[in-house]
PDB file of C-alpha atoms and ligand atoms in Angstrom:
ATOM      1  CA  UNK A1203      -0.002  -0.002  -0.082  1.00  0.00           C
ATOM      2  CA  UNK A1204       1.222   3.590  -0.912  1.00  0.00           C
ATOM      3  CA  UNK A1205       2.072   5.782   2.123  1.00  0.00           C
ATOM      4  CA  UNK A1206      -0.366   8.373   0.598  1.00  0.00           C
ATOM      5  CA  UNK A1207      -3.170   5.933   0.678  1.00  0.00           C
ATOM      6  CA  UNK A1208      -2.385   5.036   4.361  1.00  0.00           C
ATOM      7  CA  UNK A1209      -2.186   8.698   5.201  1.00  0.00           C
ATOM      8  CA  UNK A1210      -5.792   9.125   3.665  1.00  0.00           C
ATOM      9  CA  UNK A1211      -7.023   6.288   5.983  1.00  0.00           C
ATOM     10  CA  UNK A1212      -5.345   7.717   9.086  1.00  0.00           C
ATOM     11  CA  UNK A1213      -6.748  11.161   8.345  1.00  0.00           C
ATOM     12  CA  UNK A1214     -10.326   9.501   8.065  1.00  0.00           C
ATOM     13  CA  UNK A1215      -9.729   7.646  11.433  1.00  0.00           C
ATOM     14  CA  UNK A1216      -8.636  10.806  13.034  1.00  0.00           C
ATOM     15  CA  UNK A1217     -11.577  12.846  11.756  1.00  0.00           C
ATOM     16  CA  UNK A1218     -14.250  10.525  12.775  1.00  0.00           C
ATOM     17  CA  UNK A1219     -14.807  11.688  16.367  1.00  0.00           C
ATOM     18  CA  UNK A1220     -15.584  15.252  15.167  1.00  0.00           C
ATOM     19  CA  UNK A1221     -17.675  13.911  12.241  1.00  0.00           C
ATOM     20  CA  UNK A1222     -19.579  11.588  14.424  1.00  0.00           C
ATOM     21  CA  UNK A1223     -20.161  14.311  16.945  1.00  0.00           C
ATOM     22  CA  UNK A1224     -21.619  16.548  14.150  1.00  0.00           C
ATOM     23  CA  UNK A1225     -23.681  13.857  12.747  1.00  0.00           C
ATOM     24  CA  UNK A1226     -25.341  13.355  16.267  1.00  0.00           C
ATOM     25  CA  UNK A1227     -25.972  17.101  16.835  1.00  0.00           C
ATOM     26  CA  UNK A1228     -29.552  18.136  17.003  1.00  0.00           C
ATOM     27  CA  UNK A1229     -30.862  14.586  16.251  1.00  0.00           C
ATOM     28  CA  UNK A1230     -34.315  14.374  17.921  1.00  0.00           C
ATOM     29  CA  UNK A1231     -34.520  11.617  20.712  1.00  0.00           C
ATOM     30  CA  UNK A1232     -37.161   9.789  18.786  1.00  0.00           C
ATOM     31  CA  UNK A1233     -34.835   9.608  15.710  1.00  0.00           C
ATOM     32  CA  UNK A1234     -31.945   8.108  17.685  1.00  0.00           C
ATOM     33  CA  UNK A1235     -33.976   5.031  18.362  1.00  0.00           C
ATOM     34  CA  UNK A1236     -36.008   4.872  15.147  1.00  0.00           C
ATOM     35  CA  UNK A1237     -35.379   1.779  12.921  1.00  0.00           C
ATOM     36  CA  UNK A1238     -35.160   2.899   9.343  1.00  0.00           C
ATOM     37  CA  UNK A1239     -36.616  -0.518   8.113  1.00  0.00           C
ATOM     38  CA  UNK A1240     -37.771  -3.545   9.990  1.00  0.00           C
ATOM     39  CA  UNK A1241     -34.693  -5.486  11.229  1.00  0.00           C
ATOM     40  CA  UNK A1242     -32.326  -2.394  10.624  1.00  0.00           C
ATOM     41  CA  UNK A1243     -30.228  -0.855  13.193  1.00  0.00           C
ATOM     42  CA  UNK A1244     -31.184   2.504  14.686  1.00  0.00           C
ATOM     43  CA  UNK A1245     -28.516   5.261  15.155  1.00  0.00           C
ATOM     44  CA  UNK A1246     -28.346   4.296  18.735  1.00  0.00           C
ATOM     45  CA  UNK A1247     -27.608   0.660  17.935  1.00  0.00           C
ATOM     46  CA  UNK A1248     -24.966   1.876  15.231  1.00  0.00           C
ATOM     47  CA  UNK A1249     -23.159   3.764  17.696  1.00  0.00           C
ATOM     48  CA  UNK A1250     -23.203   0.999  20.202  1.00  0.00           C
ATOM     49  CA  UNK A1251     -21.960  -1.336  17.535  1.00  0.00           C
ATOM     50  CA  UNK A1252     -19.030   1.304  16.795  1.00  0.00           C
ATOM     51  CA  UNK A1253     -17.997   1.059  20.368  1.00  0.00           C
ATOM     52  CA  UNK A1254     -17.781  -2.634  20.354  1.00  0.00           C
ATOM     53  CA  UNK A1255     -15.975  -2.856  17.001  1.00  0.00           C
ATOM     54  CA  UNK A1256     -13.504  -0.292  18.422  1.00  0.00           C
ATOM     55  CA  UNK A1257     -12.769  -2.067  21.419  1.00  0.00           C
ATOM     56  CA  UNK A1258     -12.998  -5.807  20.398  1.00  0.00           C
ATOM     57  CA  UNK A1259     -12.101  -5.310  16.721  1.00  0.00           C
ATOM     58  CA  UNK A1260      -9.589  -2.485  15.993  1.00  0.00           C
ATOM     59  CA  UNK A1261      -7.979  -1.795  19.300  1.00  0.00           C
ATOM     60  CA  UNK A1262      -7.659  -5.462  19.884  1.00  0.00           C
ATOM     61  CA  UNK A1263      -6.147  -6.191  16.474  1.00  0.00           C
ATOM     62  CA  UNK A1264      -3.611  -3.325  16.566  1.00  0.00           C
ATOM     63  CA  UNK A1265      -2.426  -4.240  20.010  1.00  0.00           C
ATOM     64  CA  UNK A1266      -2.071  -7.988  19.149  1.00  0.00           C
ATOM     65  CA  UNK A1267      -0.280  -7.227  15.737  1.00  0.00           C
ATOM     66  CA  UNK A1268       2.207  -4.869  17.435  1.00  0.00           C
ATOM     67  CA  UNK A1269       2.923  -7.113  20.318  1.00  0.00           C
ATOM     68  CA  UNK A1270       2.803 -10.739  18.935  1.00  0.00           C
ATOM     69  CA  UNK A1271       4.183 -12.585  15.977  1.00  0.00           C
ATOM     70  CA  UNK A1272       1.295 -13.351  13.584  1.00  0.00           C
ATOM     71  CA  UNK A1273      -1.604 -13.395  16.120  1.00  0.00           C
ATOM     72  CA  UNK A1274      -4.885 -14.681  15.260  1.00  0.00           C
ATOM     73  CA  UNK A1275      -7.964 -12.474  16.017  1.00  0.00           C
ATOM     74  CA  UNK A1276     -11.523 -13.492  16.234  1.00  0.00           C
ATOM     75  CA  UNK A1277     -14.300 -12.208  14.028  1.00  0.00           C
ATOM     76  CA  UNK A1278     -16.526  -9.581  15.599  1.00  0.00           C
ATOM     77  CA  UNK A1279     -20.255 -10.712  15.226  1.00  0.00           C
ATOM     78  CA  UNK A1280     -21.949  -7.351  15.232  1.00  0.00           C
ATOM     79  CA  UNK A1281     -25.567  -8.907  15.342  1.00  0.00           C
ATOM     80  CA  UNK A1282     -24.803 -11.228  18.089  1.00  0.00           C
ATOM     81  CA  UNK A1283     -23.112  -8.374  20.194  1.00  0.00           C
ATOM     82  CA  UNK A1284     -26.137  -6.257  19.661  1.00  0.00           C
ATOM     83  CA  UNK A1285     -28.414  -8.844  21.166  1.00  0.00           C
ATOM     84  CA  UNK A1286     -26.094  -9.891  24.023  1.00  0.00           C
ATOM     85  CA  UNK A1287     -24.954  -6.325  24.679  1.00  0.00           C
ATOM     86  CA  UNK A1288     -28.669  -5.176  25.009  1.00  0.00           C
ATOM     87  CA  UNK A1289     -27.801  -2.261  22.910  1.00  0.00           C
ATOM     88  CA  UNK A1290     -31.315  -0.569  23.322  1.00  0.00           C
ATOM     89  CA  UNK A1291     -30.903  -0.295  26.976  1.00  0.00           C
ATOM     90  CA  UNK A1292     -27.551   1.369  26.926  1.00  0.00           C
ATOM     91  CA  UNK A1293     -26.975   4.984  27.699  1.00  0.00           C
ATOM     92  CA  UNK A1294     -25.909   6.740  24.506  1.00  0.00           C
ATOM     93  CA  UNK A1295     -23.755   9.224  26.219  1.00  0.00           C
ATOM     94  CA  UNK A1296     -21.823   6.742  28.102  1.00  0.00           C
ATOM     95  CA  UNK A1297     -21.432   4.594  25.000  1.00  0.00           C
ATOM     96  CA  UNK A1298     -19.968   7.518  23.144  1.00  0.00           C
ATOM     97  CA  UNK A1299     -17.571   8.312  25.901  1.00  0.00           C
ATOM     98  CA  UNK A1300     -16.451   4.809  25.645  1.00  0.00           C
ATOM     99  CA  UNK A1301     -16.207   4.704  22.016  1.00  0.00           C
ATOM    100  CA  UNK A1302     -14.150   8.003  22.102  1.00  0.00           C
ATOM    101  CA  UNK A1303     -11.726   6.525  24.722  1.00  0.00           C
ATOM    102  CA  UNK A1304     -11.128   3.364  22.776  1.00  0.00           C
ATOM    103  CA  UNK A1305     -10.596   5.448  19.407  1.00  0.00           C
ATOM    104  CA  UNK A1306      -8.100   7.666  21.372  1.00  0.00           C
ATOM    105  CA  UNK A1307      -6.261   4.523  22.414  1.00  0.00           C
ATOM    106  CA  UNK A1308      -6.086   3.299  18.813  1.00  0.00           C
ATOM    107  CA  UNK A1309      -4.800   6.836  17.558  1.00  0.00           C
ATOM    108  CA  UNK A1310      -2.181   6.812  20.270  1.00  0.00           C
ATOM    109  CA  UNK A1311      -1.034   3.336  19.025  1.00  0.00           C
ATOM    110  CA  UNK A1312      -1.234   4.342  15.420  1.00  0.00           C
ATOM    111  CA  UNK A1313       0.765   7.441  16.042  1.00  0.00           C
ATOM    112  CA  UNK A1314       3.841   5.427  17.193  1.00  0.00           C
ATOM    113  CA  UNK A1315       3.939   2.907  14.371  1.00  0.00           C
ATOM    114  CA  UNK A1316       7.128   2.935  12.347  1.00  0.00           C
ATOM    115  CA  UNK A1317       7.160   2.775   8.587  1.00  0.00           C
ATOM    116  CA  UNK A1318       8.399  -0.841   8.487  1.00  0.00           C
ATOM    117  CA  UNK A1319       5.671  -2.106  10.970  1.00  0.00           C
ATOM    118  CA  UNK A1320       2.830  -1.240   8.641  1.00  0.00           C
ATOM    119  CA  UNK A1321       3.304  -4.718   7.062  1.00  0.00           C
ATOM    120  CA  UNK A1322       3.247  -6.657  10.209  1.00  0.00           C
ATOM    121  CA  UNK A1323       0.844  -9.561   9.845  1.00  0.00           C
ATOM    122  CA  UNK A1324      -1.944 -10.997  11.935  1.00  0.00           C
ATOM    123  CA  UNK A1325      -4.636 -13.397  10.881  1.00  0.00           C
ATOM    124  CA  UNK A1326      -8.442 -12.766  11.158  1.00  0.00           C
ATOM    125  CA  UNK A1327     -10.480 -15.891  11.948  1.00  0.00           C
ATOM    126  CA  UNK A1328     -12.674 -15.698   8.844  1.00  0.00           C
ATOM    127  CA  UNK A1329     -11.219 -12.985   6.598  1.00  0.00           C
ATOM    128  CA  UNK A1330      -7.571 -14.521   6.702  1.00  0.00           C
ATOM    129  CA  UNK A1331      -4.228 -12.919   6.761  1.00  0.00           C
ATOM    130  CA  UNK A1332      -4.260  -9.219   7.330  1.00  0.00           C
ATOM    131  CA  UNK A1333      -1.539  -6.572   7.712  1.00  0.00           C
ATOM    132  CA  UNK A1334      -1.619  -3.731  10.176  1.00  0.00           C
ATOM    133  CA  UNK A1335      -2.246  -1.123   7.292  1.00  0.00           C
ATOM    134  CA  UNK A1336      -5.237  -3.461   6.071  1.00  0.00           C
ATOM    135  CA  UNK A1337      -6.670  -3.246   9.505  1.00  0.00           C
ATOM    136  CA  UNK A1338      -6.346   0.531   9.401  1.00  0.00           C
ATOM    137  CA  UNK A1339      -8.005   0.460   5.965  1.00  0.00           C
ATOM    138  CA  UNK A1340     -11.064  -1.634   7.064  1.00  0.00           C
ATOM    139  CA  UNK A1341     -11.434   0.680  10.097  1.00  0.00           C
ATOM    140  CA  UNK A1342     -11.255   3.866   7.915  1.00  0.00           C
ATOM    141  CA  UNK A1343     -13.551   2.625   5.085  1.00  0.00           C
ATOM    142  CA  UNK A1344     -15.438  -0.465   6.147  1.00  0.00           C
ATOM    143  CA  UNK A1345     -16.213   0.966   9.659  1.00  0.00           C
ATOM    144  CA  UNK A1346     -15.885   4.798   9.951  1.00  0.00           C
ATOM    145  CA  UNK A1347     -17.021   5.684   6.505  1.00  0.00           C
ATOM    146  CA  UNK A1348     -19.652   3.138   6.073  1.00  0.00           C
ATOM    147  CA  UNK A1349     -21.337   3.944   9.504  1.00  0.00           C
ATOM    148  CA  UNK A1350     -21.397   7.631   9.032  1.00  0.00           C
ATOM    149  CA  UNK A1351     -22.981   7.111   5.648  1.00  0.00           C
ATOM    150  CA  UNK A1352     -25.431   4.789   7.238  1.00  0.00           C
ATOM    151  CA  UNK A1353     -26.219   7.490   9.947  1.00  0.00           C
ATOM    152  CA  UNK A1354     -26.820  10.088   7.186  1.00  0.00           C
ATOM    153  CA  UNK A1355     -29.012   7.563   5.322  1.00  0.00           C
ATOM    154  CA  UNK A1356     -31.223   7.039   8.333  1.00  0.00           C
ATOM    155  CA  UNK A1357     -31.453  10.845   9.026  1.00  0.00           C
ATOM    156  CA  UNK A1358     -32.556  11.531   5.367  1.00  0.00           C
ATOM    157  CA  UNK A1359     -35.050   8.690   5.469  1.00  0.00           C
ATOM    158  CA  UNK A1360     -36.549   9.937   8.617  1.00  0.00           C
ATOM    159  CA  UNK A1361     -36.909  13.603   7.255  1.00  0.00           C
ATOM    160  CA  UNK A1362     -38.773  12.268   4.111  1.00  0.00           C
ATOM    161  CA  UNK A1363     -41.025   9.961   5.932  1.00  0.00           C
ATOM    162  CA  UNK A1364     -41.918  12.474   8.608  1.00  0.00           C
ATOM    163  CA  UNK A1365     -42.602  15.153   6.033  1.00  0.00           C
ATOM    164  CA  UNK A1366     -44.696  12.754   3.977  1.00  0.00           C
ATOM    165  CA  UNK A1367     -46.540  11.843   7.147  1.00  0.00           C
ATOM    166  CA  UNK A1368     -47.177  15.529   8.043  1.00  0.00           C
ATOM    167  CA  UNK A1369     -48.811  16.725   4.865  1.00  0.00           C
ATOM    168  CA  UNK A1370     -52.239  15.273   5.397  1.00  0.00           C
ATOM    169  CA  UNK A1371     -52.399  17.160   8.809  1.00  0.00           C
ATOM    170  CA  UNK A1372     -51.392  20.388   7.122  1.00  0.00           C
ATOM    171  CA  UNK A1373     -53.994  19.878   4.415  1.00  0.00           C
ATOM    172  CA  UNK A1374     -56.644  18.959   6.822  1.00  0.00           C
ATOM    173  CA  UNK A1375     -55.980  22.083   8.807  1.00  0.00           C
ATOM    174  CA  UNK A1376     -56.398  24.163   5.614  1.00  0.00           C
ATOM    175  CA  UNK A1377     -59.891  22.816   5.016  1.00  0.00           C
ATOM    176  CA  UNK A1378     -60.935  23.251   8.716  1.00  0.00           C
ATOM    177  CA  UNK A1379     -63.734  25.560   8.941  1.00  0.00           C
ATOM    178  CA  UNK A1380     -63.973  26.046   5.222  1.00  0.00           C
ATOM    179  CA  UNK A1381     -67.363  25.986   3.528  1.00  0.00           C
ATOM    180  CA  UNK A1382     -67.756  23.835   0.439  1.00  0.00           C
ATOM    181  CA  UNK A1383     -68.474  26.934  -1.596  1.00  0.00           C
ATOM    182  CA  UNK A1384     -65.188  28.320  -0.511  1.00  0.00           C
ATOM    183  CA  UNK A1385     -63.455  25.031  -1.358  1.00  0.00           C
ATOM    184  CA  UNK A1386     -64.841  25.144  -4.697  1.00  0.00           C
ATOM    185  CA  UNK A1387     -64.123  28.710  -5.544  1.00  0.00           C
ATOM    186  CA  UNK A1388     -61.612  29.085  -8.463  1.00  0.00           C
ATOM    187  CA  UNK A1389     -59.280  32.242  -8.054  1.00  0.00           C
ATOM    188  CA  UNK A1390     -59.364  32.584 -11.876  1.00  0.00           C
ATOM    189  CA  UNK A1391     -61.399  30.443 -14.338  1.00  0.00           C
ATOM    190  CA  UNK A1392     -58.247  28.459 -15.486  1.00  0.00           C
ATOM    191  CA  UNK A1393     -56.964  28.034 -11.847  1.00  0.00           C
ATOM    192  CA  UNK A1394     -57.606  25.189  -9.558  1.00  0.00           C
ATOM    193  CA  UNK A1395     -59.805  25.595  -6.446  1.00  0.00           C
ATOM    194  CA  UNK A1396     -58.741  24.429  -3.036  1.00  0.00           C
ATOM    195  CA  UNK A1397     -60.858  21.107  -3.681  1.00  0.00           C
ATOM    196  CA  UNK A1398     -59.337  20.551  -7.129  1.00  0.00           C
ATOM    197  CA  UNK A1399     -55.927  20.776  -5.624  1.00  0.00           C
ATOM    198  CA  UNK A1400     -57.042  18.268  -2.963  1.00  0.00           C
ATOM    199  CA  UNK A1401     -58.330  15.929  -5.472  1.00  0.00           C
ATOM    200  CA  UNK A1402     -55.312  16.266  -7.400  1.00  0.00           C
ATOM    201  CA  UNK A1403     -53.225  15.424  -4.375  1.00  0.00           C
ATOM    202  CA  UNK A1404     -55.414  12.372  -3.878  1.00  0.00           C
ATOM    203  CA  UNK A1405     -54.929  10.987  -7.399  1.00  0.00           C
ATOM    204  CA  UNK A1406     -51.385  11.703  -7.454  1.00  0.00           C
ATOM    205  CA  UNK A1407     -50.999   9.723  -4.280  1.00  0.00           C
ATOM    206  CA  UNK A1408     -52.749   6.815  -5.886  1.00  0.00           C
ATOM    207  CA  UNK A1409     -50.311   7.047  -8.686  1.00  0.00           C
ATOM    208  CA  UNK A1410     -47.175   7.479  -6.599  1.00  0.00           C
ATOM    209  CA  UNK A1411     -48.059   4.559  -4.182  1.00  0.00           C
ATOM    210  CA  UNK A1412     -48.555   2.480  -7.278  1.00  0.00           C
ATOM    211  CA  UNK A1413     -45.172   3.482  -8.604  1.00  0.00           C
ATOM    212  CA  UNK A1414     -43.446   2.750  -5.398  1.00  0.00           C
ATOM    213  CA  UNK A1415     -44.981  -0.778  -5.300  1.00  0.00           C
ATOM    214  CA  UNK A1416     -43.841  -1.482  -8.813  1.00  0.00           C
ATOM    215  CA  UNK A1417     -40.327  -0.399  -8.564  1.00  0.00           C
ATOM    216  CA  UNK A1418     -40.098  -2.106  -5.139  1.00  0.00           C
ATOM    217  CA  UNK A1419     -41.424  -5.450  -6.705  1.00  0.00           C
ATOM    218  CA  UNK A1420     -40.556  -5.634 -10.280  1.00  0.00           C
ATOM    219  CA  UNK A1421     -37.138  -5.090 -12.135  1.00  0.00           C
ATOM    220  CA  UNK A1422     -37.110  -1.733 -13.875  1.00  0.00           C
ATOM    221  CA  UNK A1423     -40.798  -1.495 -14.442  1.00  0.00           C
ATOM    222  CA  UNK A1424     -42.426   1.164 -16.681  1.00  0.00           C
ATOM    223  CA  UNK A1425     -44.034   3.903 -14.748  1.00  0.00           C
ATOM    224  CA  UNK A1426     -47.375   5.345 -15.746  1.00  0.00           C
ATOM    225  CA  UNK A1427     -48.044   9.013 -16.024  1.00  0.00           C
ATOM    226  CA  UNK A1428     -51.263  10.959 -15.690  1.00  0.00           C
ATOM    227  CA  UNK A1429     -52.611  13.969 -17.521  1.00  0.00           C
ATOM    228  CA  UNK A1430     -53.516  16.024 -14.388  1.00  0.00           C
ATOM    229  CA  UNK A1431     -55.636  18.705 -16.121  1.00  0.00           C
ATOM    230  CA  UNK A1432     -57.581  16.170 -18.101  1.00  0.00           C
ATOM    231  CA  UNK A1433     -58.215  14.038 -15.009  1.00  0.00           C
ATOM    232  CA  UNK A1434     -59.485  17.128 -13.036  1.00  0.00           C
ATOM    233  CA  UNK A1435     -62.022  17.868 -15.713  1.00  0.00           C
ATOM    234  CA  UNK A1436     -62.937  14.304 -16.524  1.00  0.00           C
ATOM    235  CA  UNK A1437     -63.342  13.214 -12.837  1.00  0.00           C
ATOM    236  CA  UNK A1438     -65.116  16.629 -12.153  1.00  0.00           C
ATOM    237  CA  UNK A1439     -62.992  17.218  -9.114  1.00  0.00           C
ATOM    238  CA  UNK A1440     -64.816  20.459  -8.443  1.00  0.00           C
ATOM    239  CA  UNK A1441     -68.020  18.410  -7.736  1.00  0.00           C
ATOM    240  CA  UNK A1442     -66.381  15.995  -5.378  1.00  0.00           C
ATOM    241  CA  UNK A1443     -66.915  15.931  -1.549  1.00  0.00           C
ATOM    242  CA  UNK A1444     -64.107  17.746   0.210  1.00  0.00           C
ATOM    243  CA  UNK A1445     -64.361  15.609   3.356  1.00  0.00           C
ATOM    244  CA  UNK A1446     -64.331  12.353   1.491  1.00  0.00           C
ATOM    245  CA  UNK A1447     -61.380  13.459  -0.890  1.00  0.00           C
ATOM    246  CA  UNK A1448     -59.527  14.350   2.287  1.00  0.00           C
ATOM    247  CA  UNK A1449     -60.075  10.937   3.757  1.00  0.00           C
ATOM    248  CA  UNK A1450     -59.100   9.162   0.583  1.00  0.00           C
ATOM    249  CA  UNK A1451     -55.915  11.255   0.498  1.00  0.00           C
ATOM    250  CA  UNK A1452     -55.215  10.297   4.133  1.00  0.00           C
ATOM    251  CA  UNK A1453     -55.694   6.737   3.527  1.00  0.00           C
ATOM    252  CA  UNK A1454     -53.490   6.568   0.408  1.00  0.00           C
ATOM    253  CA  UNK A1455     -50.736   8.587   2.206  1.00  0.00           C
ATOM    254  CA  UNK A1456     -50.891   6.088   4.908  1.00  0.00           C
ATOM    255  CA  UNK A1457     -50.223   3.411   2.456  1.00  0.00           C
ATOM    256  CA  UNK A1458     -47.302   5.242   1.007  1.00  0.00           C
ATOM    257  CA  UNK A1459     -45.634   5.747   4.343  1.00  0.00           C
ATOM    258  CA  UNK A1460     -46.063   2.036   5.269  1.00  0.00           C
ATOM    259  CA  UNK A1461     -44.705   1.051   1.994  1.00  0.00           C
ATOM    260  CA  UNK A1462     -41.688   3.094   2.131  1.00  0.00           C
ATOM    261  CA  UNK A1463     -41.079   2.478   5.910  1.00  0.00           C
ATOM    262  CA  UNK A1464     -40.791  -1.276   5.182  1.00  0.00           C
ATOM    263  CA  UNK A1465     -38.243  -0.887   2.490  1.00  0.00           C
ATOM    264  CA  UNK A1466     -34.694  -2.020   3.043  1.00  0.00           C
ATOM    265  CA  UNK A1467     -31.942   0.556   2.278  1.00  0.00           C
ATOM    266  CA  UNK A1468     -30.938  -1.102  -0.856  1.00  0.00           C
ATOM    267  CA  UNK A1469     -34.338  -1.038  -2.216  1.00  0.00           C
ATOM    268  CA  UNK A1470     -34.399   2.774  -2.026  1.00  0.00           C
ATOM    269  CA  UNK A1471     -31.932   2.710  -4.915  1.00  0.00           C
ATOM    270  CA  UNK A1472     -34.227   0.468  -7.184  1.00  0.00           C
ATOM    271  CA  UNK A1473     -35.390   2.276 -10.233  1.00  0.00           C
ATOM    272  CA  UNK A1474     -38.383   2.333 -12.590  1.00  0.00           C
ATOM    273  CA  UNK A1475     -38.556   3.820 -16.164  1.00  0.00           C
ATOM    274  CA  UNK A1476     -40.416   7.082 -16.226  1.00  0.00           C
ATOM    275  CA  UNK A1477     -41.582   8.117 -19.768  1.00  0.00           C
ATOM    276  CA  UNK A1478     -40.026  11.391 -19.470  1.00  0.00           C
ATOM    277  CA  UNK A1479     -37.445  11.154 -16.723  1.00  0.00           C
ATOM    278  CA  UNK A1480     -36.005   7.818 -17.633  1.00  0.00           C
ATOM    279  CA  UNK A1481     -34.475   5.913 -14.803  1.00  0.00           C
ATOM    280  CA  UNK A1482     -36.370   7.038 -11.565  1.00  0.00           C
ATOM    281  CA  UNK A1483     -35.358   5.617  -8.219  1.00  0.00           C
ATOM    282  CA  UNK A1484     -37.369   5.234  -5.163  1.00  0.00           C
ATOM    283  CA  UNK A1485     -35.147   7.737  -3.228  1.00  0.00           C
ATOM    284  CA  UNK A1486     -35.278  10.334  -5.904  1.00  0.00           C
ATOM    285  CA  UNK A1487     -38.978   9.754  -6.416  1.00  0.00           C
ATOM    286  CA  UNK A1488     -39.634  10.416  -2.669  1.00  0.00           C
ATOM    287  CA  UNK A1489     -37.709  13.574  -2.766  1.00  0.00           C
ATOM    288  CA  UNK A1490     -39.850  14.702  -5.738  1.00  0.00           C
ATOM    289  CA  UNK A1491     -42.948  13.606  -3.915  1.00  0.00           C
ATOM    290  CA  UNK A1492     -42.035  15.840  -0.718  1.00  0.00           C
ATOM    291  CA  UNK A1493     -41.497  18.741  -3.050  1.00  0.00           C
ATOM    292  CA  UNK A1494     -44.721  18.146  -4.814  1.00  0.00           C
ATOM    293  CA  UNK A1495     -46.444  18.240  -1.407  1.00  0.00           C
ATOM    294  CA  UNK A1496     -44.759  21.494  -0.356  1.00  0.00           C
ATOM    295  CA  UNK A1497     -45.806  23.063  -3.622  1.00  0.00           C
ATOM    296  CA  UNK A1498     -49.407  22.331  -3.335  1.00  0.00           C
ATOM    297  CA  UNK A1499     -49.595  23.055   0.306  1.00  0.00           C
ATOM    298  CA  UNK A1500     -48.116  26.496  -0.341  1.00  0.00           C
ATOM    299  CA  UNK A1501     -50.823  27.043  -2.881  1.00  0.00           C
ATOM    300  CA  UNK A1502     -53.536  25.899  -0.582  1.00  0.00           C
ATOM    301  CA  UNK A1503     -52.199  28.141   2.119  1.00  0.00           C
ATOM    302  CA  UNK A1504     -52.472  31.257  -0.286  1.00  0.00           C
ATOM    303  CA  UNK A1505     -55.858  30.207  -1.228  1.00  0.00           C
ATOM    304  CA  UNK A1506     -56.962  29.599   2.317  1.00  0.00           C
ATOM    305  CA  UNK A1507     -55.856  32.987   3.458  1.00  0.00           C
ATOM    306  CA  UNK A1508     -57.769  34.556   0.656  1.00  0.00           C
ATOM    307  CA  UNK A1509     -60.881  32.714   1.763  1.00  0.00           C
ATOM    308  CA  UNK A1510     -60.338  34.221   5.225  1.00  0.00           C
TER     309      UNK A1510
HETATM  310 NI1   NI B2459     -49.068  18.731  -8.791  1.00  0.00          NI
END
């Protein structure tokens, strides 16, 4: 391994305490223990796992390789440790403190390593022979980078799902105390009324949950599009019942959130083929979905203010 590459790995391992601290700043308590999908670790569990990997994995391996001739080190089974260690019951602040102490000890060892020592060997129970610099590489990339990315993914996922969950409440608030006439009033002949916007949100939701389901369950399915203005006229949105439309929208949105909440991380990268956009992944679609919500909720707010 080139020295430059090793230096890069060292820089990562040195920077992780600050990066982890930043990643955990202002994270709501509920999000810390929230699991991004069934069977997937929460941020809390990831940090507990990092502490155990640091102590039983990296610190142990560095110490062994530096003090023994070709030592063997055991595999660290993260899932077994999570169960035996009762991660959910641990105090995160204490876990972080312990992780930081173990990282400090690792860094102290790494600082003292002489150039020729980087190729000292050990043997990993399952992965086989491993040099000191390989252990460092695994710590920097396989552990630090991977877990920081994992935490960012969870935060992003949480943000999307909570926004999608909030929309029906925001829309319901806009219709509260509004007469049906007001809901049907068009600000201009060619502009949608509040009710038409609501019906549009409902029918788009029907389309979007269908797309998520297709993309999740089929390989590169072709996605359907709708002509929203044609639909508004054909389905006579403005003659619909606001309360019923709202309930339908709420139900469909509940299906969307349930479907997305059950997806494994890799499924978010699955794509469908959109007639205009081409490859369209679930993650990108969900971001568009949130923006679409915001757009129409803003418009509803403007119309609601005009209605008084
Ligand atoms: Ni729209």
